[in-house]
mmCIF file of N, CA and C in Angstrom:
data_model
loop_
_atom_site.group_PDB
_atom_site.id
_atom_site.type_symbol
_atom_site.label_atom_id
_atom_site.label_comp_id
_atom_site.label_asym_id
_atom_site.label_seq_id
_atom_site.Cartn_x
_atom_site.Cartn_y
_atom_site.Cartn_z
ATOM 1 N N MET A 711 -45.360 7.909 -6.740
ATOM 2 C CA MET A 711 -44.515 7.590 -6.352
ATOM 3 C C MET A 711 -45.021 5.977 -5.608
ATOM 4 N N VAL A 712 -44.109 4.782 -5.959
ATOM 5 C CA VAL A 712 -44.761 3.227 -5.375
ATOM 6 C C VAL A 712 -45.128 3.955 -3.535
ATOM 7 N N LEU A 713 -45.790 3.854 -3.047
ATOM 8 C CA LEU A 713 -45.716 3.927 -1.783
ATOM 9 C C LEU A 713 -45.631 2.649 -0.924
ATOM 10 N N HIS A 714 -45.446 2.114 0.343
ATOM 11 C CA HIS A 714 -45.284 1.136 1.129
ATOM 12 C C HIS A 714 -46.078 1.331 2.235
ATOM 13 N N GLY A 715 -46.947 -0.079 2.528
ATOM 14 C CA GLY A 715 -47.321 -0.672 3.897
ATOM 15 C C GLY A 715 -48.603 -0.173 4.288
ATOM 16 N N LYS A 716 -49.090 -1.061 5.088
ATOM 17 C CA LYS A 716 -50.495 -0.904 5.109
ATOM 18 C C LYS A 716 -51.465 0.271 5.755
ATOM 19 N N ASP A 717 -50.684 1.039 6.696
ATOM 20 C CA ASP A 717 -50.486 2.425 6.781
ATOM 21 C C ASP A 717 -51.512 3.316 5.605
ATOM 22 N N LYS A 718 -50.504 3.163 4.962
ATOM 23 C CA LYS A 718 -51.123 3.902 3.227
ATOM 24 C C LYS A 718 -51.960 3.378 2.659
ATOM 25 N N ALA A 719 -51.960 2.480 2.606
ATOM 26 C CA ALA A 719 -53.099 1.686 1.865
ATOM 27 C C ALA A 719 -54.673 1.853 2.546
ATOM 28 N N LEU A 720 -54.359 1.628 4.214
ATOM 29 C CA LEU A 720 -55.663 1.922 4.404
ATOM 30 C C LEU A 720 -55.921 3.411 4.771
ATOM 31 N N GLU A 721 -55.420 4.380 4.451
ATOM 32 C CA GLU A 721 -55.115 5.861 4.505
ATOM 33 C C GLU A 721 -56.103 5.815 3.075
ATOM 34 N N GLN A 722 -55.435 5.559 1.872
ATOM 35 C CA GLN A 722 -55.984 5.389 0.533
ATOM 36 C C GLN A 722 -56.999 5.136 0.124
ATOM 37 N N ILE A 723 -57.543 3.945 0.528
ATOM 38 C CA ILE A 723 -58.877 2.658 0.427
ATOM 39 C C ILE A 723 -59.833 3.523 0.868
ATOM 40 N N PRO A 724 -60.074 4.227 1.756
ATOM 41 C CA PRO A 724 -61.769 4.818 1.452
ATOM 42 C C PRO A 724 -61.846 5.920 0.779
ATOM 43 N N LYS A 725 -60.775 6.521 0.457
ATOM 44 C CA LYS A 725 -61.012 7.367 -0.792
ATOM 45 C C LYS A 725 -61.071 7.561 -2.162
ATOM 46 N N SER A 726 -60.433 6.156 -2.280
ATOM 47 C CA SER A 726 -60.747 5.570 -3.695
ATOM 48 C C SER A 726 -62.303 5.006 -4.032
ATOM 49 N N SER A 727 -62.514 5.113 -5.257
ATOM 50 C CA SER A 727 -64.011 4.020 -5.965
ATOM 51 C C SER A 727 -63.962 2.863 -5.916
ATOM 52 N N ILE A 728 -62.537 2.263 -6.124
ATOM 53 C CA ILE A 728 -62.235 1.056 -6.517
ATOM 54 C C ILE A 728 -60.960 0.620 -5.791
ATOM 55 N N ALA A 729 -60.170 0.032 -5.204
ATOM 56 C CA ALA A 729 -59.154 -0.793 -4.461
ATOM 57 C C ALA A 729 -59.176 -2.005 -4.237
ATOM 58 N N PHE A 730 -57.864 -2.721 -4.842
ATOM 59 C CA PHE A 730 -58.006 -4.196 -4.774
ATOM 60 C C PHE A 730 -56.680 -4.613 -4.064
ATOM 61 N N ILE A 731 -56.000 -6.090 -3.562
ATOM 62 C CA ILE A 731 -54.887 -6.470 -3.935
ATOM 63 C C ILE A 731 -54.829 -7.532 -4.716
ATOM 64 N N SER A 732 -53.148 -7.488 -5.297
ATOM 65 C CA SER A 732 -53.013 -8.289 -6.400
ATOM 66 C C SER A 732 -51.609 -8.425 -6.347
ATOM 67 N N ARG A 733 -50.949 -9.327 -6.885
ATOM 68 C CA ARG A 733 -49.585 -9.322 -7.600
ATOM 69 C C ARG A 733 -49.528 -9.122 -8.891
ATOM 70 N N VAL A 734 -48.720 -7.963 -9.486
ATOM 71 C CA VAL A 734 -47.846 -7.397 -10.641
ATOM 72 C C VAL A 734 -47.677 -8.915 -11.186
ATOM 73 N N THR A 735 -48.465 -9.032 -12.242
ATOM 74 C CA THR A 735 -48.119 -10.303 -13.387
ATOM 75 C C THR A 735 -46.987 -9.086 -14.661
ATOM 76 N N ASP A 736 -47.052 -8.102 -15.015
ATOM 77 C CA ASP A 736 -46.322 -7.961 -16.172
ATOM 78 C C ASP A 736 -46.471 -6.273 -16.371
ATOM 79 N N VAL A 737 -45.146 -5.742 -16.231
ATOM 80 C CA VAL A 737 -45.017 -4.413 -16.163
ATOM 81 C C VAL A 737 -44.357 -4.239 -17.367
ATOM 82 N N LYS A 738 -44.971 -3.019 -18.011
ATOM 83 C CA LYS A 738 -44.498 -2.232 -19.445
ATOM 84 C C LYS A 738 -44.355 -0.922 -18.962
ATOM 85 N N ARG A 739 -42.937 -0.178 -19.496
ATOM 86 C CA ARG A 739 -42.750 1.160 -19.090
ATOM 87 C C ARG A 739 -42.553 1.516 -20.062
ATOM 88 N N GLY A 740 -43.326 2.830 -20.377
ATOM 89 C CA GLY A 740 -43.861 3.498 -21.303
ATOM 90 C C GLY A 740 -42.774 4.669 -21.732
ATOM 91 N N ILE A 741 -43.374 5.506 -22.311
ATOM 92 C CA ILE A 741 -42.113 6.893 -22.579
ATOM 93 C C ILE A 741 -42.671 7.310 -21.527
ATOM 94 N N SER A 742 -41.302 8.112 -20.961
ATOM 95 C CA SER A 742 -41.189 9.225 -20.115
ATOM 96 C C SER A 742 -41.396 10.378 -20.742
ATOM 97 N N SER A 743 -42.127 11.422 -19.948
ATOM 98 C CA SER A 743 -42.331 12.771 -20.426
ATOM 99 C C SER A 743 -40.737 13.425 -20.329
ATOM 100 N N VAL A 744 -40.888 14.595 -20.831
ATOM 101 C CA VAL A 744 -39.179 15.737 -20.971
ATOM 102 C C VAL A 744 -39.192 16.572 -19.874
ATOM 103 N N THR A 745 -40.112 16.224 -18.961
ATOM 104 C CA THR A 745 -40.287 17.188 -17.728
ATOM 105 C C THR A 745 -39.141 16.883 -16.498
ATOM 106 N N MET A 746 -38.680 18.037 -15.987
ATOM 107 C CA MET A 746 -37.412 17.329 -14.742
ATOM 108 C C MET A 746 -38.268 17.669 -13.541
ATOM 109 N N PRO A 747 -38.767 16.590 -12.376
ATOM 110 C CA PRO A 747 -38.332 15.450 -12.929
ATOM 111 C C PRO A 747 -39.135 14.633 -14.417
ATOM 112 N N PRO A 748 -38.553 13.779 -14.392
ATOM 113 C CA PRO A 748 -39.403 13.237 -15.861
ATOM 114 C C PRO A 748 -40.897 12.871 -15.011
ATOM 115 N N ARG A 749 -41.891 12.180 -15.856
ATOM 116 C CA ARG A 749 -42.694 11.386 -15.514
ATOM 117 C C ARG A 749 -43.017 10.427 -16.091
ATOM 118 N N ASP A 750 -42.957 9.010 -15.322
ATOM 119 C CA ASP A 750 -42.364 7.366 -15.899
ATOM 120 C C ASP A 750 -44.198 6.918 -16.206
ATOM 121 N N TYR A 751 -44.403 6.593 -17.251
ATOM 122 C CA TYR A 751 -45.608 5.696 -17.401
ATOM 123 C C TYR A 751 -45.897 4.369 -17.776
ATOM 124 N N TYR A 752 -46.542 3.539 -16.844
ATOM 125 C CA TYR A 752 -46.235 2.097 -17.131
ATOM 126 C C TYR A 752 -47.550 1.743 -17.492
ATOM 127 N N THR A 753 -47.895 0.115 -17.752
ATOM 128 C CA THR A 753 -48.804 -0.013 -17.914
ATOM 129 C C THR A 753 -49.181 -1.791 -17.253
ATOM 130 N N LEU A 754 -49.213 -2.111 -16.230
ATOM 131 C CA LEU A 754 -49.567 -3.060 -15.268
ATOM 132 C C LEU A 754 -50.712 -3.954 -15.455
ATOM 133 N N GLN A 755 -50.417 -5.120 -15.248
ATOM 134 C CA GLN A 755 -51.261 -6.011 -15.490
ATOM 135 C C GLN A 755 -51.291 -6.983 -14.102
ATOM 136 N N PHE A 756 -52.297 -7.463 -13.712
ATOM 137 C CA PHE A 756 -52.328 -7.902 -11.856
ATOM 138 C C PHE A 756 -52.845 -9.143 -12.343
ATOM 139 N N ASP A 757 -52.675 -10.371 -11.312
ATOM 140 C CA ASP A 757 -53.203 -11.667 -11.635
ATOM 141 C C ASP A 757 -54.485 -11.679 -10.771
ATOM 142 N N HIS A 758 -55.125 -11.907 -11.854
ATOM 143 C CA HIS A 758 -56.495 -11.807 -11.273
ATOM 144 C C HIS A 758 -57.273 -13.390 -10.912
ATOM 145 N N LYS A 759 -56.490 -14.151 -10.567
ATOM 146 C CA LYS A 759 -57.202 -15.205 -9.821
ATOM 147 C C LYS A 759 -56.872 -15.177 -8.491
ATOM 148 N N ASP A 760 -56.070 -14.084 -7.975
ATOM 149 C CA ASP A 760 -55.987 -14.309 -6.276
ATOM 150 C C ASP A 760 -55.967 -12.481 -6.327
ATOM 151 N N LEU A 761 -56.696 -11.845 -7.373
ATOM 152 C CA LEU A 761 -57.139 -10.573 -6.866
ATOM 153 C C LEU A 761 -58.298 -10.509 -5.517
ATOM 154 N N ARG A 762 -57.950 -9.672 -4.619
ATOM 155 C CA ARG A 762 -59.288 -9.457 -3.710
ATOM 156 C C ARG A 762 -59.310 -7.938 -4.054
ATOM 157 N N THR A 763 -60.357 -7.824 -4.037
ATOM 158 C CA THR A 763 -61.448 -6.494 -3.791
ATOM 159 C C THR A 763 -61.334 -6.097 -2.912
ATOM 160 N N LEU A 764 -61.199 -4.812 -2.826
ATOM 161 C CA LEU A 764 -61.506 -3.975 -1.121
ATOM 162 C C LEU A 764 -62.268 -3.055 -1.233
ATOM 163 N N ARG A 765 -63.004 -2.546 -2.089
ATOM 164 C CA ARG A 765 -63.497 -1.513 -2.786
ATOM 165 C C ARG A 765 -63.925 -1.532 -3.960
ATOM 166 N N GLY A 766 -65.613 -0.905 -4.073
ATOM 167 C CA GLY A 766 -65.760 -1.380 -5.721
ATOM 168 C C GLY A 766 -65.866 -2.288 -6.087
ATOM 169 N N ARG A 767 -65.590 -2.606 -7.686
ATOM 170 C CA ARG A 767 -65.795 -3.901 -8.153
ATOM 171 C C ARG A 767 -64.830 -3.703 -9.686
ATOM 172 N N VAL A 768 -63.774 -4.874 -9.309
ATOM 173 C CA VAL A 768 -63.449 -5.202 -10.517
ATOM 174 C C VAL A 768 -63.529 -6.158 -11.252
ATOM 175 N N TYR A 769 -63.753 -6.042 -12.736
ATOM 176 C CA TYR A 769 -64.228 -6.893 -13.691
ATOM 177 C C TYR A 769 -62.797 -7.670 -14.343
ATOM 178 N N ASP A 770 -63.204 -8.901 -14.707
ATOM 179 C CA ASP A 770 -62.174 -9.681 -15.321
ATOM 180 C C ASP A 770 -62.340 -8.853 -16.557
ATOM 181 N N THR A 771 -62.490 -8.520 -17.398
ATOM 182 C CA THR A 771 -62.301 -7.430 -18.370
ATOM 183 C C THR A 771 -61.261 -6.408 -18.328
ATOM 184 N N MET A 772 -61.034 -6.031 -17.307
ATOM 185 C CA MET A 772 -60.255 -4.754 -16.641
ATOM 186 C C MET A 772 -58.755 -5.583 -16.233
ATOM 187 N N ILE A 773 -57.943 -5.640 -17.564
ATOM 188 C CA ILE A 773 -56.752 -6.125 -17.502
ATOM 189 C C ILE A 773 -55.408 -5.270 -17.405
ATOM 190 N N ASP A 774 -55.620 -4.115 -18.583
ATOM 191 C CA ASP A 774 -54.284 -3.551 -18.289
ATOM 192 C C ASP A 774 -54.694 -1.955 -17.802
ATOM 193 N N PHE A 775 -53.925 -1.415 -17.014
ATOM 194 C CA PHE A 775 -54.022 -0.235 -15.940
ATOM 195 C C PHE A 775 -53.056 0.186 -16.013
ATOM 196 N N GLU A 776 -53.191 1.662 -16.290
ATOM 197 C CA GLU A 776 -52.454 2.924 -16.557
ATOM 198 C C GLU A 776 -51.322 3.252 -15.175
ATOM 199 N N TYR A 777 -50.954 3.499 -14.998
ATOM 200 C CA TYR A 777 -50.186 4.229 -14.090
ATOM 201 C C TYR A 777 -49.052 4.981 -14.119
ATOM 202 N N SER A 778 -48.886 5.947 -13.368
ATOM 203 C CA SER A 778 -47.504 7.044 -13.853
ATOM 204 C C SER A 778 -47.177 7.621 -12.457
ATOM 205 N N GLN A 779 -45.774 8.133 -12.750
ATOM 206 C CA GLN A 779 -45.166 8.502 -11.083
ATOM 207 C C GLN A 779 -43.875 9.558 -11.339
ATOM 208 N N LEU A 780 -44.019 10.465 -10.805
ATOM 209 C CA LEU A 780 -42.396 11.612 -11.110
ATOM 210 C C LEU A 780 -40.932 10.264 -11.198
ATOM 211 N N GLY A 781 -40.496 10.441 -11.604
ATOM 212 C CA GLY A 781 -39.386 9.517 -12.278
ATOM 213 C C GLY A 781 -38.160 10.407 -11.636
ATOM 214 N N GLU A 782 -36.860 9.618 -11.644
ATOM 215 C CA GLU A 782 -35.733 9.893 -11.120
ATOM 216 C C GLU A 782 -35.335 11.292 -11.537
ATOM 217 N N GLY A 783 -34.872 12.287 -10.931
ATOM 218 C CA GLY A 783 -34.428 13.480 -10.900
ATOM 219 C C GLY A 783 -32.910 13.777 -10.194
ATOM 220 N N ILE A 784 -32.851 15.131 -10.316
ATOM 221 C CA ILE A 784 -31.906 15.767 -9.661
ATOM 222 C C ILE A 784 -32.249 16.477 -8.487
ATOM 223 N N ILE A 785 -32.269 16.236 -7.267
ATOM 224 C CA ILE A 785 -32.464 17.013 -6.253
ATOM 225 C C ILE A 785 -31.501 17.722 -5.058
ATOM 226 N N SER A 786 -31.633 18.381 -4.852
ATOM 227 C CA SER A 786 -30.657 19.495 -4.137
ATOM 228 C C SER A 786 -30.465 18.483 -2.586
ATOM 229 N N ALA A 787 -29.087 18.074 -2.094
ATOM 230 C CA ALA A 787 -28.790 17.730 -1.278
ATOM 231 C C ALA A 787 -28.950 18.451 0.191
ATOM 232 N N THR A 788 -29.547 18.140 0.816
ATOM 233 C CA THR A 788 -29.450 18.843 2.124
ATOM 234 C C THR A 788 -28.384 18.366 3.456
ATOM 235 N N ASN A 789 -28.102 16.779 3.211
ATOM 236 C CA ASN A 789 -27.073 16.335 4.264
ATOM 237 C C ASN A 789 -25.387 16.891 3.744
ATOM 238 N N ASP A 790 -25.413 17.178 4.898
ATOM 239 C CA ASP A 790 -23.614 18.081 4.882
ATOM 240 C C ASP A 790 -22.925 16.711 3.783
ATOM 241 N N ILE A 791 -22.708 15.567 4.118
ATOM 242 C CA ILE A 791 -22.355 14.625 3.575
ATOM 243 C C ILE A 791 -22.041 14.571 2.034
ATOM 244 N N TYR A 792 -23.433 14.969 1.705
ATOM 245 C CA TYR A 792 -23.770 14.784 0.381
ATOM 246 C C TYR A 792 -24.095 16.381 -0.261
ATOM 247 N N ARG A 793 -23.147 17.438 -0.395
ATOM 248 C CA ARG A 793 -22.574 18.799 -0.986
ATOM 249 C C ARG A 793 -23.454 18.642 -2.658
ATOM 250 N N GLY A 794 -23.863 19.740 -2.766
ATOM 251 C CA GLY A 794 -24.482 19.742 -4.283
ATOM 252 C C GLY A 794 -25.771 19.449 -4.537
ATOM 253 N N ILE A 795 -25.782 18.645 -5.798
ATOM 254 C CA ILE A 795 -27.063 17.718 -6.106
ATOM 255 C C ILE A 795 -26.762 16.696 -6.579
ATOM 256 N N ARG A 796 -27.703 15.430 -6.144
ATOM 257 C CA ARG A 796 -27.727 14.557 -6.516
ATOM 258 C C ARG A 796 -28.687 13.782 -6.833
ATOM 259 N N ARG A 797 -28.789 12.517 -7.741
ATOM 260 C CA ARG A 797 -30.005 11.894 -8.271
ATOM 261 C C ARG A 797 -31.098 11.389 -7.474
ATOM 262 N N SER A 798 -32.145 11.360 -7.130
ATOM 263 C CA SER A 798 -33.319 10.899 -6.520
ATOM 264 C C SER A 798 -33.424 9.472 -7.100
ATOM 265 N N GLN A 799 -33.700 8.426 -5.826
ATOM 266 C CA GLN A 799 -33.888 7.237 -6.113
ATOM 267 C C GLN A 799 -35.720 7.176 -6.230
ATOM 268 N N VAL A 800 -35.990 6.681 -7.137
ATOM 269 C CA VAL A 800 -37.328 6.408 -6.956
ATOM 270 C C VAL A 800 -38.156 4.766 -7.145
ATOM 271 N N PRO A 801 -39.086 4.242 -6.431
ATOM 272 C CA PRO A 801 -39.115 2.597 -6.224
ATOM 273 C C PRO A 801 -40.371 2.864 -7.915
ATOM 274 N N ILE A 802 -39.998 1.697 -8.618
ATOM 275 C CA ILE A 802 -41.124 1.358 -9.639
ATOM 276 C C ILE A 802 -41.824 0.142 -9.743
ATOM 277 N N PRO A 803 -42.575 0.038 -9.986
ATOM 278 C CA PRO A 803 -43.616 -1.118 -9.799
ATOM 279 C C PRO A 803 -42.800 -2.311 -10.448
ATOM 280 N N THR A 804 -42.745 -3.400 -9.818
ATOM 281 C CA THR A 804 -42.218 -4.531 -9.668
ATOM 282 C C THR A 804 -42.591 -6.099 -10.264
ATOM 283 N N ASN A 805 -42.394 -6.559 -11.041
ATOM 284 C CA ASN A 805 -43.029 -7.923 -11.600
ATOM 285 C C ASN A 805 -43.052 -8.566 -10.357
ATOM 286 N N GLY A 806 -44.249 -9.519 -10.016
ATOM 287 C CA GLY A 806 -44.470 -10.515 -8.738
ATOM 288 C C GLY A 806 -44.281 -9.359 -7.539
ATOM 289 N N HIS A 807 -44.356 -8.372 -7.537
ATOM 290 C CA HIS A 807 -44.403 -7.929 -5.876
ATOM 291 C C HIS A 807 -45.946 -7.683 -5.651
ATOM 292 N N LEU A 808 -46.256 -7.635 -4.479
ATOM 293 C CA LEU A 808 -47.934 -7.435 -3.750
ATOM 294 C C LEU A 808 -48.248 -6.268 -4.149
ATOM 295 N N TYR A 809 -49.552 -5.418 -4.082
ATOM 296 C CA TYR A 809 -49.705 -4.296 -4.374
ATOM 297 C C TYR A 809 -51.131 -3.952 -3.790
ATOM 298 N N VAL A 810 -51.589 -2.844 -3.688
ATOM 299 C CA VAL A 810 -52.417 -2.543 -3.260
ATOM 300 C C VAL A 810 -52.995 -1.276 -4.649
ATOM 301 N N ALA A 811 -53.805 -1.820 -5.576
ATOM 302 C CA ALA A 811 -54.073 -0.268 -6.216
ATOM 303 C C ALA A 811 -55.522 0.538 -6.078
ATOM 304 N N CYS A 812 -55.126 1.469 -6.010
ATOM 305 C CA CYS A 812 -56.591 2.427 -5.560
ATOM 306 C C CYS A 812 -56.653 3.184 -6.663
ATOM 307 N N LEU A 813 -57.862 3.426 -7.264
ATOM 308 C CA LEU A 813 -58.322 3.844 -8.448
ATOM 309 C C LEU A 813 -59.899 5.028 -8.119
ATOM 310 N N ASN A 814 -59.939 6.091 -9.105
ATOM 311 C CA ASN A 814 -61.275 6.988 -8.675
ATOM 312 C C ASN A 814 -61.932 6.674 -10.416
ATOM 313 N N ASP A 815 -62.444 7.721 -10.638
ATOM 314 C CA ASP A 815 -63.331 8.148 -11.888
ATOM 315 C C ASP A 815 -62.927 7.212 -12.826
ATOM 316 N N ASN A 816 -61.640 6.944 -13.267
ATOM 317 C CA ASN A 816 -61.118 6.455 -14.055
ATOM 318 C C ASN A 816 -60.631 4.851 -14.042
ATOM 319 N N THR A 817 -61.587 4.134 -14.418
ATOM 320 C CA THR A 817 -61.512 2.553 -13.735
ATOM 321 C C THR A 817 -59.791 2.194 -14.295
ATOM 322 N N LYS A 818 -59.180 2.878 -15.416
ATOM 323 C CA LYS A 818 -57.898 1.896 -16.454
ATOM 324 C C LYS A 818 -56.552 2.842 -15.429
ATOM 325 N N GLN A 819 -57.036 4.078 -15.040
ATOM 326 C CA GLN A 819 -55.738 4.960 -14.137
ATOM 327 C C GLN A 819 -55.665 4.572 -12.660
ATOM 328 N N ILE A 820 -54.482 3.800 -12.518
ATOM 329 C CA ILE A 820 -54.391 3.527 -11.290
ATOM 330 C C ILE A 820 -53.984 5.245 -10.168
ATOM 331 N N ASN A 821 -54.598 5.554 -9.069
ATOM 332 C CA ASN A 821 -54.086 6.935 -8.610
ATOM 333 C C ASN A 821 -53.257 6.770 -7.683
ATOM 334 N N TYR A 822 -53.094 5.576 -6.907
ATOM 335 C CA TYR A 822 -52.285 5.176 -5.766
ATOM 336 C C TYR A 822 -52.348 4.053 -6.225
ATOM 337 N N LEU A 823 -50.423 3.306 -5.840
ATOM 338 C CA LEU A 823 -49.801 2.285 -5.946
ATOM 339 C C LEU A 823 -48.930 2.025 -4.805
ATOM 340 N N ILE A 824 -49.574 0.718 -3.251
ATOM 341 C CA ILE A 824 -48.897 1.034 -2.232
ATOM 342 C C ILE A 824 -48.483 -0.635 -2.803
ATOM 343 N N GLU A 825 -46.938 -0.633 -2.021
ATOM 344 C CA GLU A 825 -46.537 -1.978 -1.990
ATOM 345 C C GLU A 825 -47.018 -2.579 -0.468
ATOM 346 N N ILE A 826 -47.008 -3.917 -0.476
ATOM 347 C CA ILE A 826 -47.708 -4.496 0.612
ATOM 348 C C ILE A 826 -46.664 -5.735 0.531
ATOM 349 N N ASN A 827 -46.660 -6.417 1.752
ATOM 350 C CA ASN A 827 -46.457 -7.644 2.314
ATOM 351 C C ASN A 827 -47.677 -8.647 2.245
ATOM 352 N N ARG A 828 -47.567 -9.724 2.290
ATOM 353 C CA ARG A 828 -48.506 -10.830 2.748
ATOM 354 C C ARG A 828 -49.305 -10.829 3.911
ATOM 355 N N PHE A 829 -48.379 -9.939 5.040
ATOM 356 C CA PHE A 829 -49.404 -10.305 6.193
ATOM 357 C C PHE A 829 -49.803 -9.082 6.481
ATOM 358 N N GLU A 830 -49.157 -7.859 5.673
ATOM 359 C CA GLU A 830 -49.842 -6.532 5.858
ATOM 360 C C GLU A 830 -51.280 -7.089 4.978
ATOM 361 N N ALA A 831 -51.082 -7.894 3.820
ATOM 362 C CA ALA A 831 -52.413 -7.925 2.762
ATOM 363 C C ALA A 831 -53.693 -8.706 3.891
ATOM 364 N N ASP A 832 -53.044 -9.451 4.678
ATOM 365 C CA ASP A 832 -54.262 -10.509 5.643
ATOM 366 C C ASP A 832 -54.672 -9.497 6.509
ATOM 367 N N ASP A 833 -53.636 -8.531 7.289
ATOM 368 C CA ASP A 833 -54.624 -7.679 7.745
ATOM 369 C C ASP A 833 -55.109 -6.368 7.375
ATOM 370 N N ILE A 834 -54.930 -6.132 6.362
ATOM 371 C CA ILE A 834 -55.958 -5.108 5.631
ATOM 372 C C ILE A 834 -57.007 -5.612 5.207
ATOM 373 N N ILE A 835 -56.913 -6.793 4.659
ATOM 374 C CA ILE A 835 -58.103 -7.553 4.633
ATOM 375 C C ILE A 835 -59.290 -8.358 5.889
ATOM 376 N N LYS A 836 -58.447 -8.197 6.991
ATOM 377 C CA LYS A 836 -59.743 -8.432 8.586
ATOM 378 C C LYS A 836 -59.793 -6.641 8.827
ATOM 379 N N ARG A 837 -58.757 -6.231 8.624
ATOM 380 C CA ARG A 837 -59.550 -5.185 9.336
ATOM 381 C C ARG A 837 -60.352 -4.507 8.234
ATOM 382 N N LEU A 838 -60.652 -4.663 7.129
ATOM 383 C CA LEU A 838 -61.766 -4.127 6.536
ATOM 384 C C LEU A 838 -63.055 -4.969 5.748
ATOM 385 N N ASN A 839 -62.974 -6.284 7.032
ATOM 386 C CA ASN A 839 -64.016 -6.922 7.141
ATOM 387 C C ASN A 839 -64.419 -7.543 5.698
ATOM 388 N N ILE A 840 -63.473 -8.037 5.157
ATOM 389 C CA ILE A 840 -63.442 -8.841 4.183
ATOM 390 C C ILE A 840 -63.641 -10.074 4.006
ATOM 391 N N THR A 841 -64.706 -10.915 3.497
ATOM 392 C CA THR A 841 -64.858 -12.389 3.458
ATOM 393 C C THR A 841 -64.201 -12.535 2.089
ATOM 394 N N THR A 842 -63.071 -13.842 1.925
ATOM 395 C CA THR A 842 -62.246 -14.121 1.082
ATOM 396 C C THR A 842 -62.345 -16.026 1.182
ATOM 397 N N ASN A 843 -62.441 -16.471 0.108
ATOM 398 C CA ASN A 843 -62.431 -17.946 0.038
ATOM 399 C C ASN A 843 -60.856 -18.521 0.207
ATOM 400 N N THR A 844 -60.438 -17.917 -0.430
ATOM 401 C CA THR A 844 -58.983 -18.073 -0.707
ATOM 402 C C THR A 844 -57.753 -17.406 0.048
ATOM 403 N N ASN A 845 -56.542 -17.626 -0.009
ATOM 404 C CA ASN A 845 -55.632 -16.671 0.497
ATOM 405 C C ASN A 845 -54.858 -16.271 -0.412
ATOM 406 N N ILE A 846 -53.773 -15.234 -0.397
ATOM 407 C CA ILE A 846 -53.336 -14.262 -1.143
ATOM 408 C C ILE A 846 -51.857 -15.348 -0.981
ATOM 409 N N LYS A 847 -51.085 -16.291 -1.982
ATOM 410 C CA LYS A 847 -49.936 -16.710 -1.981
ATOM 411 C C LYS A 847 -48.635 -15.820 -2.183
ATOM 412 N N LYS A 848 -48.175 -16.392 -1.808
ATOM 413 C CA LYS A 848 -46.445 -16.255 -1.536
ATOM 414 C C LYS A 848 -46.174 -15.400 -2.419
#
């Protein structure tokens, strides 16, 4: 599932082989699995002009990244207002949004995708002492 916020990002970055911040420029949804809940597959492309490497190395040839997450499914409702079952809402990768992508051994497979805002991106870069020549644009 797409995570949110700089705290989640700062938790996952040290555990990753490669981590970077960038805006998603293209989201292609693939075929979902036939499990319950289904696993949704995506191919993501990021803006390399504004990409900031946080850990490891990202090459210009690294264009398409694979990402998968559990999709919407039916969950038990625990709140008295919603008796029975209801559909779960799952955030999905969105074109134009800013993310931290964390990868491990497979340099094409994103393990964690964390949505952040521009201010959180600046703070993450400062906390990790990453030097940069340009700012991430809104």
